[in-house]
Short mmCIF file of the N, C-alpha and C atoms (twelve columns), coordinates in Angstrom:
data_MODEL
# 
_entry.id   MODEL 
# 
loop_
_atom_site.group_PDB 
_atom_site.id 
_atom_site.type_symbol 
_atom_site.label_atom_id 
_atom_site.label_alt_id 
_atom_site.label_comp_id 
_atom_site.label_asym_id 
_atom_site.label_seq_id 
_atom_site.Cartn_x 
_atom_site.Cartn_y 
_atom_site.Cartn_z 
_atom_site.pdbx_PDB_model_num 
ATOM 1   N N  . SER A 1   -16.957 11.049  2.024   1 
ATOM 2   C CA . SER A 1   -16.123 10.700  2.849   1 
ATOM 3   C C  . SER A 1   -17.034 10.565  3.930   1 
ATOM 4   N N  . SER A 2   -18.486 11.017  4.074   1 
ATOM 5   C CA . SER A 2   -19.308 10.082  5.268   1 
ATOM 6   C C  . SER A 2   -19.091 8.753   5.744   1 
ATOM 7   N N  . GLY A 3   -18.909 8.076   4.480   1 
ATOM 8   C CA . GLY A 3   -18.327 6.442   5.111   1 
ATOM 9   C C  . GLY A 3   -17.259 6.395   6.157   1 
ATOM 10  N N  . ILE A 4   -16.513 7.010   5.557   1 
ATOM 11  C CA . ILE A 4   -15.433 6.844   6.487   1 
ATOM 12  C C  . ILE A 4   -15.553 7.493   7.240   1 
ATOM 13  N N  . ASN A 5   -15.991 8.595   7.708   1 
ATOM 14  C CA . ASN A 5   -16.320 9.325   9.378   1 
ATOM 15  C C  . ASN A 5   -17.146 8.303   10.231  1 
ATOM 16  N N  . ALA A 6   -18.269 7.526   9.600   1 
ATOM 17  C CA . ALA A 6   -19.122 6.546   10.467  1 
ATOM 18  C C  . ALA A 6   -18.550 5.503   10.544  1 
ATOM 19  N N  . GLU A 7   -17.695 4.881   9.603   1 
ATOM 20  C CA . GLU A 7   -16.641 3.415   9.663   1 
ATOM 21  C C  . GLU A 7   -16.032 4.217   11.163  1 
ATOM 22  N N  . TYR A 8   -15.305 4.966   11.039  1 
ATOM 23  C CA . TYR A 8   -14.238 5.445   11.856  1 
ATOM 24  C C  . TYR A 8   -14.834 6.211   13.359  1 
ATOM 25  N N  . GLY A 9   -16.502 6.193   13.894  1 
ATOM 26  C CA . GLY A 9   -17.039 6.601   15.066  1 
ATOM 27  C C  . GLY A 9   -17.259 7.909   14.325  1 
ATOM 28  N N  . GLY A 10  -17.386 8.613   13.140  1 
ATOM 29  C CA . GLY A 10  -17.753 9.590   13.311  1 
ATOM 30  C C  . GLY A 10  -16.911 10.747  13.359  1 
ATOM 31  N N  . HIS A 11  -15.484 10.242  13.815  1 
ATOM 32  C CA . HIS A 11  -14.378 11.799  13.525  1 
ATOM 33  C C  . HIS A 11  -13.861 12.078  12.718  1 
ATOM 34  N N  . GLU A 12  -13.488 13.455  12.955  1 
ATOM 35  C CA . GLU A 12  -12.331 13.890  11.017  1 
ATOM 36  C C  . GLU A 12  -11.602 13.387  11.627  1 
ATOM 37  N N  . TRP A 13  -10.731 13.093  12.985  1 
ATOM 38  C CA . TRP A 13  -9.827  12.951  12.630  1 
ATOM 39  C C  . TRP A 13  -9.033  11.473  12.921  1 
ATOM 40  N N  . ALA A 14  -10.318 10.944  12.462  1 
ATOM 41  C CA . ALA A 14  -10.121 9.549   12.193  1 
ATOM 42  C C  . ALA A 14  -9.190  9.010   11.064  1 
ATOM 43  N N  . ALA A 15  -9.670  8.943   10.365  1 
ATOM 44  C CA . ALA A 15  -8.996  9.027   8.712   1 
ATOM 45  C C  . ALA A 15  -6.852  8.964   8.886   1 
ATOM 46  N N  . ALA A 16  -7.064  10.255  9.283   1 
ATOM 47  C CA . ALA A 16  -5.567  10.438  9.339   1 
ATOM 48  C C  . ALA A 16  -5.125  9.905   10.861  1 
ATOM 49  N N  . THR A 17  -5.556  9.189   11.822  1 
ATOM 50  C CA . THR A 17  -5.194  8.621   12.448  1 
ATOM 51  C C  . THR A 17  -5.115  6.730   12.327  1 
ATOM 52  N N  . TRP A 18  -6.440  6.020   12.082  1 
ATOM 53  C CA . TRP A 18  -6.367  4.760   11.298  1 
ATOM 54  C C  . TRP A 18  -5.254  4.885   10.306  1 
ATOM 55  N N  . ALA A 19  -4.990  5.948   9.283   1 
ATOM 56  C CA . ALA A 19  -4.418  5.243   8.067   1 
ATOM 57  C C  . ALA A 19  -2.765  4.613   8.541   1 
ATOM 58  N N  . PRO A 20  -2.044  5.553   9.561   1 
ATOM 59  C CA . PRO A 20  -0.569  5.294   9.606   1 
ATOM 60  C C  . PRO A 20  -0.593  3.638   10.130  1 
ATOM 61  N N  . LEU A 21  -1.561  3.913   10.834  1 
ATOM 62  C CA . LEU A 21  -1.917  2.613   11.841  1 
ATOM 63  C C  . LEU A 21  -1.917  1.220   11.022  1 
ATOM 64  N N  . TYR A 22  -2.709  1.190   10.173  1 
ATOM 65  C CA . TYR A 22  -3.112  0.472   9.560   1 
ATOM 66  C C  . TYR A 22  -1.771  0.136   8.206   1 
ATOM 67  N N  . LEU A 23  -0.737  0.744   8.124   1 
ATOM 68  C CA . LEU A 23  0.561   1.248   6.861   1 
ATOM 69  C C  . LEU A 23  1.254   0.419   7.974   1 
ATOM 70  N N  . ASN A 24  1.349   0.563   9.306   1 
ATOM 71  C CA . ASN A 24  2.551   0.036   9.863   1 
ATOM 72  C C  . ASN A 24  2.435   -1.515  10.282  1 
ATOM 73  N N  . LEU A 25  0.907   -2.018  10.208  1 
ATOM 74  C CA . LEU A 25  0.304   -2.924  10.374  1 
ATOM 75  C C  . LEU A 25  0.955   -4.202  9.256   1 
ATOM 76  N N  . GLY A 26  0.100   -2.951  7.831   1 
ATOM 77  C CA . GLY A 26  0.324   -3.683  7.281   1 
ATOM 78  C C  . GLY A 26  2.530   -4.101  6.624   1 
ATOM 79  N N  . GLN A 27  2.714   -3.350  6.753   1 
ATOM 80  C CA . GLN A 27  4.695   -3.362  6.882   1 
ATOM 81  C C  . GLN A 27  5.057   -5.194  7.961   1 
ATOM 82  N N  . ILE A 28  4.310   -4.642  8.520   1 
ATOM 83  C CA . ILE A 28  4.504   -5.933  9.696   1 
ATOM 84  C C  . ILE A 28  4.140   -7.204  9.524   1 
ATOM 85  N N  . TYR A 29  2.530   -7.642  8.785   1 
ATOM 86  C CA . TYR A 29  1.855   -8.740  8.053   1 
ATOM 87  C C  . TYR A 29  3.392   -9.014  6.909   1 
ATOM 88  N N  . ARG A 30  3.909   -7.891  5.879   1 
ATOM 89  C CA . ARG A 30  4.842   -8.528  4.954   1 
ATOM 90  C C  . ARG A 30  6.541   -8.576  5.666   1 
ATOM 91  N N  . ILE A 31  6.708   -8.548  6.395   1 
ATOM 92  C CA . ILE A 31  7.895   -8.602  6.875   1 
ATOM 93  C C  . ILE A 31  8.195   -10.312 7.288   1 
ATOM 94  N N  . ALA A 32  6.533   -10.533 8.419   1 
ATOM 95  C CA . ALA A 32  5.880   -12.067 8.770   1 
ATOM 96  C C  . ALA A 32  5.893   -12.995 7.659   1 
ATOM 97  N N  . LYS A 33  5.730   -12.213 6.251   1 
ATOM 98  C CA . LYS A 33  5.232   -12.637 5.229   1 
ATOM 99  C C  . LYS A 33  4.095   -13.117 5.150   1 
ATOM 100 N N  . GLN A 34  3.044   -12.502 6.126   1 
ATOM 101 C CA . GLN A 34  1.328   -12.959 6.463   1 
ATOM 102 C C  . GLN A 34  1.161   -12.018 5.216   1 
ATOM 103 N N  . PHE A 35  1.352   -12.167 3.385   1 
ATOM 104 C CA . PHE A 35  1.052   -11.822 2.483   1 
ATOM 105 C C  . PHE A 35  -0.161  -11.020 2.447   1 
ATOM 106 N N  . ASP A 36  -1.494  -12.213 2.587   1 
ATOM 107 C CA . ASP A 36  -3.242  -11.751 2.676   1 
ATOM 108 C C  . ASP A 36  -3.497  -10.799 3.378   1 
ATOM 109 N N  . GLN A 37  -2.546  -10.921 4.384   1 
ATOM 110 C CA . GLN A 37  -3.277  -10.280 5.708   1 
ATOM 111 C C  . GLN A 37  -2.540  -8.598  5.444   1 
ATOM 112 N N  . ALA A 38  -1.333  -8.793  5.210   1 
ATOM 113 C CA . ALA A 38  -0.795  -7.355  4.628   1 
ATOM 114 C C  . ALA A 38  -1.447  -6.917  4.039   1 
ATOM 115 N N  . ILE A 39  -2.098  -7.480  3.061   1 
ATOM 116 C CA . ILE A 39  -2.724  -6.499  1.891   1 
ATOM 117 C C  . ILE A 39  -3.757  -6.209  1.605   1 
ATOM 118 N N  . LYS A 40  -4.486  -6.623  3.223   1 
ATOM 119 C CA . LYS A 40  -5.948  -6.080  3.748   1 
ATOM 120 C C  . LYS A 40  -5.812  -5.208  4.401   1 
ATOM 121 N N  . CYS A 41  -4.750  -4.483  4.872   1 
ATOM 122 C CA . CYS A 41  -4.009  -3.719  5.908   1 
ATOM 123 C C  . CYS A 41  -4.030  -2.347  5.112   1 
ATOM 124 N N  . PHE A 42  -3.147  -2.591  3.851   1 
ATOM 125 C CA . PHE A 42  -2.450  -1.374  2.814   1 
ATOM 126 C C  . PHE A 42  -4.034  -1.246  2.151   1 
ATOM 127 N N  . LYS A 43  -4.526  -2.354  1.693   1 
ATOM 128 C CA . LYS A 43  -6.183  -1.984  1.411   1 
ATOM 129 C C  . LYS A 43  -7.208  -0.294  2.321   1 
ATOM 130 N N  . HIS A 44  -7.010  -1.180  3.589   1 
ATOM 131 C CA . HIS A 44  -7.845  -0.542  4.026   1 
ATOM 132 C C  . HIS A 44  -6.819  1.183   4.863   1 
ATOM 133 N N  . ALA A 45  -5.719  1.572   4.588   1 
ATOM 134 C CA . ALA A 45  -4.812  2.462   4.617   1 
ATOM 135 C C  . ALA A 45  -5.092  3.271   2.964   1 
ATOM 136 N N  . GLN A 46  -5.343  2.422   1.857   1 
ATOM 137 C CA . GLN A 46  -5.476  3.160   0.820   1 
ATOM 138 C C  . GLN A 46  -7.023  3.768   0.605   1 
ATOM 139 N N  . PHE A 47  -7.395  3.322   1.412   1 
ATOM 140 C CA . PHE A 47  -8.975  3.872   1.522   1 
ATOM 141 C C  . PHE A 47  -9.269  4.671   2.357   1 
ATOM 142 N N  . LEU A 48  -8.876  4.889   3.534   1 
ATOM 143 C CA . LEU A 48  -8.062  6.078   4.171   1 
ATOM 144 C C  . LEU A 48  -7.643  7.097   3.921   1 
ATOM 145 N N  . SER A 49  -6.523  6.882   3.208   1 
ATOM 146 C CA . SER A 49  -5.581  7.861   2.561   1 
ATOM 147 C C  . SER A 49  -5.184  7.177   0.997   1 
ATOM 148 N N  . SER A 50  -5.924  7.779   0.377   1 
ATOM 149 C CA . SER A 50  -5.586  7.424   -0.954  1 
ATOM 150 C C  . SER A 50  -4.539  8.062   -2.057  1 
ATOM 151 N N  . ASP A 51  -3.830  9.411   -0.990  1 
ATOM 152 C CA . ASP A 51  -3.118  10.048  -1.847  1 
ATOM 153 C C  . ASP A 51  -1.576  9.736   -0.810  1 
ATOM 154 N N  . ASN A 52  -1.223  8.604   -0.102  1 
ATOM 155 C CA . ASN A 52  0.032   8.335   0.023   1 
ATOM 156 C C  . ASN A 52  0.681   7.423   -0.447  1 
ATOM 157 N N  . SER A 53  1.480   7.968   -1.443  1 
ATOM 158 C CA . SER A 53  2.216   6.856   -2.261  1 
ATOM 159 C C  . SER A 53  3.524   5.536   -1.419  1 
ATOM 160 N N  . THR A 54  2.990   5.766   -0.664  1 
ATOM 161 C CA . THR A 54  3.814   4.390   0.243   1 
ATOM 162 C C  . THR A 54  2.725   3.390   0.433   1 
ATOM 163 N N  . VAL A 55  1.447   3.669   0.158   1 
ATOM 164 C CA . VAL A 55  0.471   2.436   0.468   1 
ATOM 165 C C  . VAL A 55  0.441   1.970   -0.872  1 
ATOM 166 N N  . TYR A 56  0.704   2.283   -2.152  1 
ATOM 167 C CA . TYR A 56  0.947   1.780   -2.601  1 
ATOM 168 C C  . TYR A 56  1.910   0.796   -3.562  1 
ATOM 169 N N  . THR A 57  3.042   1.780   -2.757  1 
ATOM 170 C CA . THR A 57  4.429   0.702   -3.113  1 
ATOM 171 C C  . THR A 57  4.198   -0.324  -2.134  1 
ATOM 172 N N  . GLY A 58  3.296   -0.426  -1.063  1 
ATOM 173 C CA . GLY A 58  3.888   -1.501  0.194   1 
ATOM 174 C C  . GLY A 58  2.530   -2.391  -0.294  1 
ATOM 175 N N  . LEU A 59  1.434   -2.112  -1.159  1 
ATOM 176 C CA . LEU A 59  0.977   -2.587  -2.359  1 
ATOM 177 C C  . LEU A 59  2.361   -3.900  -3.537  1 
ATOM 178 N N  . ALA A 60  2.566   -2.804  -4.124  1 
ATOM 179 C CA . ALA A 60  3.505   -3.579  -5.229  1 
ATOM 180 C C  . ALA A 60  4.910   -4.374  -4.677  1 
ATOM 181 N N  . PHE A 61  4.567   -3.685  -3.505  1 
ATOM 182 C CA . PHE A 61  6.323   -4.815  -2.727  1 
ATOM 183 C C  . PHE A 61  5.744   -6.089  -2.821  1 
ATOM 184 N N  . VAL A 62  4.826   -6.163  -1.790  1 
ATOM 185 C CA . VAL A 62  3.315   -7.656  -1.305  1 
ATOM 186 C C  . VAL A 62  3.557   -8.150  -3.128  1 
ATOM 187 N N  . TYR A 63  2.739   -7.554  -3.817  1 
ATOM 188 C CA . TYR A 63  2.513   -8.351  -4.534  1 
ATOM 189 C C  . TYR A 63  3.803   -8.400  -5.713  1 
ATOM 190 N N  . ALA A 64  4.544   -8.208  -5.547  1 
ATOM 191 C CA . ALA A 64  6.298   -8.550  -6.301  1 
ATOM 192 C C  . ALA A 64  6.585   -9.849  -5.221  1 
ATOM 193 N N  . LEU A 65  6.336   -10.249 -3.877  1 
ATOM 194 C CA . LEU A 65  6.574   -10.959 -3.238  1 
ATOM 195 C C  . LEU A 65  6.106   -12.174 -3.397  1 
ATOM 196 N N  . GLN A 66  4.574   -11.833 -3.536  1 
ATOM 197 C CA . GLN A 66  3.794   -13.132 -3.690  1 
ATOM 198 C C  . GLN A 66  3.771   -13.571 -5.376  1 
ATOM 199 N N  . GLY A 67  4.869   -13.140 -6.363  1 
ATOM 200 C CA . GLY A 67  5.474   -13.724 -7.479  1 
ATOM 201 C C  . GLY A 67  4.201   -13.072 -8.692  1 
ATOM 202 N N  . ASP A 68  3.542   -11.708 -8.345  1 
ATOM 203 C CA . ASP A 68  3.006   -11.133 -9.381  1 
ATOM 204 C C  . ASP A 68  3.514   -10.150 -9.836  1 
ATOM 205 N N  . PRO A 69  3.922   -10.077 -10.592 1 
ATOM 206 C CA . PRO A 69  4.815   -8.774  -11.313 1 
ATOM 207 C C  . PRO A 69  4.226   -7.974  -11.971 1 
ATOM 208 N N  . MET A 70  2.756   -8.489  -12.476 1 
ATOM 209 C CA . MET A 70  2.061   -7.375  -13.216 1 
ATOM 210 C C  . MET A 70  0.702   -6.796  -12.371 1 
ATOM 211 N N  . LEU A 71  0.631   -7.445  -11.017 1 
ATOM 212 C CA . LEU A 71  0.405   -6.099  -10.185 1 
ATOM 213 C C  . LEU A 71  1.611   -5.643  -9.039  1 
ATOM 214 N N  . ALA A 72  2.302   -5.791  -9.343  1 
ATOM 215 C CA . ALA A 72  3.190   -4.964  -8.665  1 
ATOM 216 C C  . ALA A 72  3.544   -3.643  -9.719  1 
ATOM 217 N N  . VAL A 73  3.788   -4.005  -11.487 1 
ATOM 218 C CA . VAL A 73  3.708   -2.828  -11.770 1 
ATOM 219 C C  . VAL A 73  2.868   -1.953  -11.571 1 
ATOM 220 N N  . GLU A 74  1.758   -2.538  -11.900 1 
ATOM 221 C CA . GLU A 74  0.472   -1.405  -11.673 1 
ATOM 222 C C  . GLU A 74  0.547   -0.441  -10.364 1 
ATOM 223 N N  . TYR A 75  1.291   -1.080  -9.063  1 
ATOM 224 C CA . TYR A 75  0.938   -0.057  -7.853  1 
ATOM 225 C C  . TYR A 75  2.203   0.198   -7.918  1 
ATOM 226 N N  . CYS A 76  3.293   0.167   -8.456  1 
ATOM 227 C CA . CYS A 76  4.628   1.100   -8.847  1 
ATOM 228 C C  . CYS A 76  4.047   2.154   -9.477  1 
ATOM 229 N N  . HIS A 77  2.989   2.128   -10.138 1 
ATOM 230 C CA . HIS A 77  2.661   3.718   -11.019 1 
ATOM 231 C C  . HIS A 77  2.071   4.449   -10.564 1 
ATOM 232 N N  . LYS A 78  1.045   3.136   -9.618  1 
ATOM 233 C CA . LYS A 78  -0.083  4.187   -8.586  1 
ATOM 234 C C  . LYS A 78  0.875   4.636   -7.770  1 
ATOM 235 N N  . ALA A 79  2.126   4.659   -7.020  1 
ATOM 236 C CA . ALA A 79  2.718   5.318   -6.275  1 
ATOM 237 C C  . ALA A 79  3.557   5.912   -6.744  1 
ATOM 238 N N  . LEU A 80  4.005   5.995   -8.094  1 
ATOM 239 C CA . LEU A 80  5.178   6.793   -9.061  1 
ATOM 240 C C  . LEU A 80  3.768   7.961   -9.253  1 
ATOM 241 N N  . ASP A 81  2.538   8.134   -9.625  1 
ATOM 242 C CA . ASP A 81  2.166   8.906   -9.913  1 
ATOM 243 C C  . ASP A 81  1.663   9.815   -8.285  1 
ATOM 244 N N  . LYS A 82  1.748   9.735   -7.106  1 
ATOM 245 C CA . LYS A 82  2.011   10.329  -6.412  1 
ATOM 246 C C  . LYS A 82  3.333   10.696  -5.875  1 
ATOM 247 N N  . GLU A 83  3.956   10.015  -6.025  1 
ATOM 248 C CA . GLU A 83  5.761   10.105  -5.525  1 
ATOM 249 C C  . GLU A 83  6.962   10.197  -6.297  1 
ATOM 250 N N  . ARG A 84  6.413   11.088  -7.391  1 
ATOM 251 C CA . ARG A 84  7.808   9.858   -8.851  1 
ATOM 252 C C  . ARG A 84  9.354   9.949   -8.670  1 
ATOM 253 N N  . GLN A 85  10.084  10.773  -7.272  1 
ATOM 254 C CA . GLN A 85  10.931  10.109  -7.185  1 
ATOM 255 C C  . GLN A 85  11.723  9.436   -6.113  1 
ATOM 256 N N  . ASP A 86  10.468  8.709   -6.028  1 
ATOM 257 C CA . ASP A 86  10.864  7.552   -4.872  1 
ATOM 258 C C  . ASP A 86  11.670  6.245   -5.231  1 
ATOM 259 N N  . PRO A 87  13.236  6.691   -5.008  1 
ATOM 260 C CA . PRO A 87  13.976  5.447   -5.187  1 
ATOM 261 C C  . PRO A 87  13.605  4.003   -5.008  1 
ATOM 262 N N  . PHE A 88  13.154  3.689   -3.918  1 
ATOM 263 C CA . PHE A 88  12.804  2.175   -3.702  1 
ATOM 264 C C  . PHE A 88  11.576  1.903   -4.540  1 
ATOM 265 N N  . THR A 89  10.575  2.760   -5.334  1 
ATOM 266 C CA . THR A 89  9.510   2.634   -5.953  1 
ATOM 267 C C  . THR A 89  10.329  2.298   -7.345  1 
ATOM 268 N N  . ILE A 90  11.339  3.404   -7.932  1 
ATOM 269 C CA . ILE A 90  11.457  2.794   -8.919  1 
ATOM 270 C C  . ILE A 90  12.665  1.210   -9.400  1 
ATOM 271 N N  . GLN A 91  13.306  1.721   -8.229  1 
ATOM 272 C CA . GLN A 91  14.053  0.097   -7.940  1 
ATOM 273 C C  . GLN A 91  13.193  -1.219  -8.667  1 
ATOM 274 N N  . LEU A 92  11.471  -1.096  -7.481  1 
ATOM 275 C CA . LEU A 92  11.298  -2.076  -7.386  1 
ATOM 276 C C  . LEU A 92  10.169  -2.554  -8.711  1 
ATOM 277 N N  . LEU A 93  10.063  -0.747  -9.249  1 
ATOM 278 C CA . LEU A 93  9.530   -1.502  -10.491 1 
ATOM 279 C C  . LEU A 93  10.120  -1.527  -11.978 1 
ATOM 280 N N  . GLU A 94  11.222  -1.391  -11.785 1 
ATOM 281 C CA . GLU A 94  12.188  -2.100  -12.465 1 
ATOM 282 C C  . GLU A 94  12.888  -3.711  -12.787 1 
ATOM 283 N N  . MET A 95  12.490  -4.481  -11.347 1 
ATOM 284 C CA . MET A 95  12.886  -5.325  -10.876 1 
ATOM 285 C C  . MET A 95  11.968  -6.148  -11.715 1 
ATOM 286 N N  . SER A 96  9.867   -5.652  -11.524 1 
ATOM 287 C CA . SER A 96  8.968   -5.847  -11.383 1 
ATOM 288 C C  . SER A 96  8.416   -5.892  -12.979 1 
ATOM 289 N N  . LEU A 97  9.487   -5.466  -14.215 1 
ATOM 290 C CA . LEU A 97  9.025   -4.607  -15.470 1 
ATOM 291 C C  . LEU A 97  10.282  -5.798  -16.114 1 
ATOM 292 N N  . SER A 98  11.407  -6.039  -15.433 1 
ATOM 293 C CA . SER A 98  13.155  -7.312  -15.417 1 
ATOM 294 C C  . SER A 98  11.667  -8.813  -15.358 1 
ATOM 295 N N  . ALA A 99  10.908  -8.478  -14.716 1 
ATOM 296 C CA . ALA A 99  10.122  -10.674 -14.216 1 
ATOM 297 C C  . ALA A 99  9.467   -10.636 -15.049 1 
ATOM 298 N N  . LEU A 100 8.614   -8.939  -15.713 1 
ATOM 299 C CA . LEU A 100 7.490   -9.786  -17.011 1 
ATOM 300 C C  . LEU A 100 8.458   -9.786  -18.265 1 
ATOM 301 N N  . ALA A 101 9.240   -10.019 -18.457 1 
ATOM 302 C CA . ALA A 101 10.329  -9.290  -19.729 1 
ATOM 303 C C  . ALA A 101 10.632  -11.460 -19.924 1 
# 
C-alpha cells in the first residue's frame, strides 16, 4: 500500500477520501455517456478500494452500455463476490447473460 500512500500525498486517509470521489466522478461520466472517462475513474476507485462492490458494478454497467456483455458479466461476478444480494447487480448480470445468448 506504500504506492497508494505515495501517489496520494503519503496520507493514510487519502485512499478513503479519493475512492468515493473517483466513484462519483465515474457515475457522472457514465451518465454523460463519456464511457472511457467513466472506466478510468472506476479503475482509480478500484485501485483505492478493491473491496467496494459498487466500483465493480459501475464498471459492469459501463461495459454493458458499451455493448460488451462479456466484460459486464465478468465485473458483475466480481461485484457479487463482494455483495451477494445487490438487486441491481443481479439484474444487470441477468441482462448481460441474456445478451450473450
